[in-house]
PDB file of C-alpha atoms in Angstrom:
ATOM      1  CA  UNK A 696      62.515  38.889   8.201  1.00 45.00           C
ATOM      2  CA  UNK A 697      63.038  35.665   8.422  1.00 41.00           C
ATOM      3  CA  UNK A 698      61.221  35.487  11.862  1.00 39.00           C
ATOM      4  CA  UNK A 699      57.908  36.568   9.929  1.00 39.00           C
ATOM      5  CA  UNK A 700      58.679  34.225   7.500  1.00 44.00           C
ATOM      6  CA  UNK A 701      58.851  31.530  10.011  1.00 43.00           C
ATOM      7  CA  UNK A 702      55.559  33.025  11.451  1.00 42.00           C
ATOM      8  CA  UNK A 703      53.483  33.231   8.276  1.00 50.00           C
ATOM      9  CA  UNK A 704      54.254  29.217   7.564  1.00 55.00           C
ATOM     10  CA  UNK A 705      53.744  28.433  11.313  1.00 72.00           C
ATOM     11  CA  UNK A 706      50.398  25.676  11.758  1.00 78.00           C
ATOM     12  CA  UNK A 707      49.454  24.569  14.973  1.00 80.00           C
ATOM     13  CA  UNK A 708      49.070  20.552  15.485  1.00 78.00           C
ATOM     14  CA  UNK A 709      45.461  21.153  15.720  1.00 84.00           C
ATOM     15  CA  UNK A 710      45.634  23.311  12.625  1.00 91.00           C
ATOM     16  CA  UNK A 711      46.927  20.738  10.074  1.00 92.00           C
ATOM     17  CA  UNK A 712      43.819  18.369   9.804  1.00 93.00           C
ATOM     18  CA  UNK A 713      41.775  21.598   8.644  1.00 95.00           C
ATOM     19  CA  UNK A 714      44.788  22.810   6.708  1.00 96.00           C
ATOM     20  CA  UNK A 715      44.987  19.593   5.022  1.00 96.00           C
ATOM     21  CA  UNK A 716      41.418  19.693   3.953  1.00 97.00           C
ATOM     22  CA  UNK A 717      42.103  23.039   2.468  1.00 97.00           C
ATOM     23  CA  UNK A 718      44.460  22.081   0.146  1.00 98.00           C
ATOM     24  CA  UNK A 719      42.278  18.707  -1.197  1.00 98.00           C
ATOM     25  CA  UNK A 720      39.211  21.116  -1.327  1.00 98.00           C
ATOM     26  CA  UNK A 721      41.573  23.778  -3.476  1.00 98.00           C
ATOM     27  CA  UNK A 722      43.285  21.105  -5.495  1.00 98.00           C
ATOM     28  CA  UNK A 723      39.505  19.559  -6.148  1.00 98.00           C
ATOM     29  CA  UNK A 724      38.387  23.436  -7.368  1.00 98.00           C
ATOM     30  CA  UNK A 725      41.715  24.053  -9.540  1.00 98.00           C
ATOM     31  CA  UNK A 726      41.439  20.777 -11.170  1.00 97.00           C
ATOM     32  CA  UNK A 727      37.930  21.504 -13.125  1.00 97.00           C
ATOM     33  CA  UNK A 728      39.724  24.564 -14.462  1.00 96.00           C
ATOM     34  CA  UNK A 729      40.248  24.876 -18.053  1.00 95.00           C
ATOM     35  CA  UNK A 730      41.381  28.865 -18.817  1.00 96.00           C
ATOM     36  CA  UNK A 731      44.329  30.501 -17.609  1.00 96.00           C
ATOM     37  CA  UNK A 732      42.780  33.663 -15.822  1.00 97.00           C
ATOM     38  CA  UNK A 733      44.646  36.342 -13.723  1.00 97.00           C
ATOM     39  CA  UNK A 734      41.879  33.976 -10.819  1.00 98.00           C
ATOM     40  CA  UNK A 735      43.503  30.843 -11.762  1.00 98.00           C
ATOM     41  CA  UNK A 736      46.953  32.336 -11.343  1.00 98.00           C
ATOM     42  CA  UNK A 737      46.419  33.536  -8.480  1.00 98.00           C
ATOM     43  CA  UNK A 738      44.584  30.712  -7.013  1.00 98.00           C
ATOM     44  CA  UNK A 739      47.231  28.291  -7.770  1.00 98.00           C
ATOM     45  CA  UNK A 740      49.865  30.408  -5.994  1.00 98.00           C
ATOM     46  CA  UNK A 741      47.049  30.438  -3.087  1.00 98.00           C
ATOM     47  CA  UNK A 742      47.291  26.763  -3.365  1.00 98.00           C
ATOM     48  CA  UNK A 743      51.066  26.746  -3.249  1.00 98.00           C
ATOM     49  CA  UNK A 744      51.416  28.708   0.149  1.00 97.00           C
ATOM     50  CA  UNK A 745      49.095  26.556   1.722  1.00 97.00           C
ATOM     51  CA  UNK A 746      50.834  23.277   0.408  1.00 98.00           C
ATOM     52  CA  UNK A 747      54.263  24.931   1.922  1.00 97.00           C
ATOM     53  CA  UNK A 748      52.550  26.056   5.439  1.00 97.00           C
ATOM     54  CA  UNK A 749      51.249  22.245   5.136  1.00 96.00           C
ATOM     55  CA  UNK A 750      54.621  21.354   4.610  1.00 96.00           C
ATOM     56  CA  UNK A 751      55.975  23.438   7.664  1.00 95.00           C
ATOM     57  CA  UNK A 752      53.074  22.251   9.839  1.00 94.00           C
ATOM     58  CA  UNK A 753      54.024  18.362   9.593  1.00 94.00           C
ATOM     59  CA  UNK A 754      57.941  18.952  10.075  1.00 92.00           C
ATOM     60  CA  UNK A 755      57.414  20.944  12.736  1.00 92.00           C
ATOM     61  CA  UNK A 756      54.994  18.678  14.484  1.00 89.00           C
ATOM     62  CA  UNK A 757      57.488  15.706  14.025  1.00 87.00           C
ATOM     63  CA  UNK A 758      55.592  13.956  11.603  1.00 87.00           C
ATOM     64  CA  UNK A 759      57.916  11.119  10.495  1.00 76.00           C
ATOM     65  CA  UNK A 760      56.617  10.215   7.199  1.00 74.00           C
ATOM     66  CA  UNK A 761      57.562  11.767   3.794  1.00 92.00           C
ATOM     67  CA  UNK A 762      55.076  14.099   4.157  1.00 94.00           C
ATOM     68  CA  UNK A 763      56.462  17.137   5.091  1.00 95.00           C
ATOM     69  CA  UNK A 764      59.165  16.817   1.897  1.00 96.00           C
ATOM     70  CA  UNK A 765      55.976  16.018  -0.335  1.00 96.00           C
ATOM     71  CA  UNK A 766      53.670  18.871   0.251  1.00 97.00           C
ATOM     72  CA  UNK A 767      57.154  20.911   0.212  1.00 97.00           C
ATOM     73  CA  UNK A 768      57.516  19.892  -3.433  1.00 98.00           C
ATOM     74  CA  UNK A 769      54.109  19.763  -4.361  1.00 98.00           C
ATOM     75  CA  UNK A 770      54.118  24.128  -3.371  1.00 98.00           C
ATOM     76  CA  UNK A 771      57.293  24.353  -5.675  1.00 98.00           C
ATOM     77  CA  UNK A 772      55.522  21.850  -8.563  1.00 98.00           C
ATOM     78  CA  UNK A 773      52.474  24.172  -8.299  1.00 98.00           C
ATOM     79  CA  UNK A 774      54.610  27.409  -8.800  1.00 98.00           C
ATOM     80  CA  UNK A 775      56.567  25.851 -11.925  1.00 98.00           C
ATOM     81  CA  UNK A 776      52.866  25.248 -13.174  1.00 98.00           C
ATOM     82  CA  UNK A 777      52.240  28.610 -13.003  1.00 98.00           C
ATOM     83  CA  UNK A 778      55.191  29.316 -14.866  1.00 98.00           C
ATOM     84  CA  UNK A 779      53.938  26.748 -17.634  1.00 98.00           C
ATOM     85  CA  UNK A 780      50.500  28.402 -17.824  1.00 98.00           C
ATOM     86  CA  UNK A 781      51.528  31.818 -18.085  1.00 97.00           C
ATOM     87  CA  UNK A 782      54.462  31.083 -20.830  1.00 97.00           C
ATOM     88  CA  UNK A 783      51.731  28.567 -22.827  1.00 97.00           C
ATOM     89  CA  UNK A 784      51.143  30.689 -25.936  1.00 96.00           C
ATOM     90  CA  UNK A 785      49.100  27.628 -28.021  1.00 96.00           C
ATOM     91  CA  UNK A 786      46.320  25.338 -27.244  1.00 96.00           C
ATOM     92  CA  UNK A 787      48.679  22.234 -27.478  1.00 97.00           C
ATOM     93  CA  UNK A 788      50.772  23.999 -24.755  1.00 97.00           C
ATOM     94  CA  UNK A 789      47.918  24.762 -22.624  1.00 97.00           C
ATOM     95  CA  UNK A 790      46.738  21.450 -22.855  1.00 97.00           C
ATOM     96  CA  UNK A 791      49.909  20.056 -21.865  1.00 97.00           C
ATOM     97  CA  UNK A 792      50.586  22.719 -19.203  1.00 97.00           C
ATOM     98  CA  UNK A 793      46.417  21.691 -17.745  1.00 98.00           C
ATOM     99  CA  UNK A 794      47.575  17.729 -18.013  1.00 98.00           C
ATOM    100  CA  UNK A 795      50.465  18.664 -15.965  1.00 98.00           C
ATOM    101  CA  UNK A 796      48.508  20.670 -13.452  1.00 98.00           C
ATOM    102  CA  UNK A 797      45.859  18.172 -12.643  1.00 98.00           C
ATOM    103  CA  UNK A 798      48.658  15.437 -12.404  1.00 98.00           C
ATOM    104  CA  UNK A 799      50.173  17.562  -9.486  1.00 98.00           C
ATOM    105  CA  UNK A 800      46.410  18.230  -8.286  1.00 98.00           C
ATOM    106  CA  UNK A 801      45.660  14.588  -8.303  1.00 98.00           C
ATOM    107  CA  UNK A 802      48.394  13.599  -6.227  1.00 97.00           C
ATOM    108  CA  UNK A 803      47.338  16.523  -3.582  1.00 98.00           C
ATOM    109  CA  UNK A 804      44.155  15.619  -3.308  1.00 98.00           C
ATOM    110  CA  UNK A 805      45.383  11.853  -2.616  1.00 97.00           C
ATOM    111  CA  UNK A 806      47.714  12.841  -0.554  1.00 96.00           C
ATOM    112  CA  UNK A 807      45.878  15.297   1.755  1.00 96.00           C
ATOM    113  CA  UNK A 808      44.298  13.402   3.920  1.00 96.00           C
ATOM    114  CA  UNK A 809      47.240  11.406   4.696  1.00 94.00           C
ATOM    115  CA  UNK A 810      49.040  14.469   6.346  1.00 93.00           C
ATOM    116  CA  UNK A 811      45.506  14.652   8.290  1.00 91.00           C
ATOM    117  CA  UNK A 812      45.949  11.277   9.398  1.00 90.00           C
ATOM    118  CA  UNK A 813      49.548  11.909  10.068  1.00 89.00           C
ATOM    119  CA  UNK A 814      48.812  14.699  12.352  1.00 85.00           C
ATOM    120  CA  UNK A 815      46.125  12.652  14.535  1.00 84.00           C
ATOM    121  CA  UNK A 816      48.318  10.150  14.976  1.00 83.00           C
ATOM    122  CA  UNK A 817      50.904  12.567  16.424  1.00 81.00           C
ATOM    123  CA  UNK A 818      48.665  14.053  18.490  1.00 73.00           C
ATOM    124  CA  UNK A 819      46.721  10.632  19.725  1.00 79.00           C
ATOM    125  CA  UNK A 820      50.377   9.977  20.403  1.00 73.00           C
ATOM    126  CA  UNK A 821      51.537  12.997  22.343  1.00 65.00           C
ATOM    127  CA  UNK A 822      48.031  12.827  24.743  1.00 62.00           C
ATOM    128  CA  UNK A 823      48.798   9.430  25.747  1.00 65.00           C
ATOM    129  CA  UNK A 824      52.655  10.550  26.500  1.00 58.00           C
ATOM    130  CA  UNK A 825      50.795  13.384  28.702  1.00 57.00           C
ATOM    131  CA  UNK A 826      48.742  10.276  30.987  1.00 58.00           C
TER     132      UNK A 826
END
């Protein structure tokens, strides 16, 4: 089990730049939301797995940096704003559960190409270690 696990969050080197983009581009598209929508829901926990494989993919490519631990808690933030969106039962609440949302989102989409960065400097760094 927890081989699959271990499987399913695996991201090649090369795979993170693209990976990273994914997450900006899907923090970019959940932040002009506005209704909580079995689609949002379910786009946000979308958003969350990728954050976590993006998470995965930088540890396990030795990326030095904070990343790895940010996108890590940026996949947990995003499921605990699910949480806040589903149990939201007035419009103040929703608000404040949206502010909350696109707070996380911002710092994603900031963030994201860092980790892309990250990664081509690890791999700029393993190529030269191969001449």
């Amino acid at each position: 089990m927890l081989t699959c696990l271990a499987f399913m969050l695996s991201v090649n080197l090369t795979e993170i730049p693209a990976l990273a983009a994914e997450v900006e581009a899907d923090a970019r598209a959940l932040s002009v939301q506005s209704e909580v929508t079995p689609g949002l829901i379910a786009n946000i926990e979308d958003f969350s797995a990728d954050a976590e494989r993006l998470s995965a993919g930088l540890r396990d490519a030795g990326v030095e940096q904070d990343l790895p631990c940010i996108f890590h808690g940026i996949s947990e933030d995003a499921r605990a704003r699910v949480t806040e969106l589903q149990a939201a039962d007035t419009a103040a609440e929703r608000a404040t559960a949206f502010t909350n949302l696109r707070v996380l989102l911002d710092d994603a989409m900031l963030i994201a190409p860092m980790a892309a960065s990250a990664a081509a400097d690890v791999a700029q760094e393993r190529n030269i270690a191969l001449r």
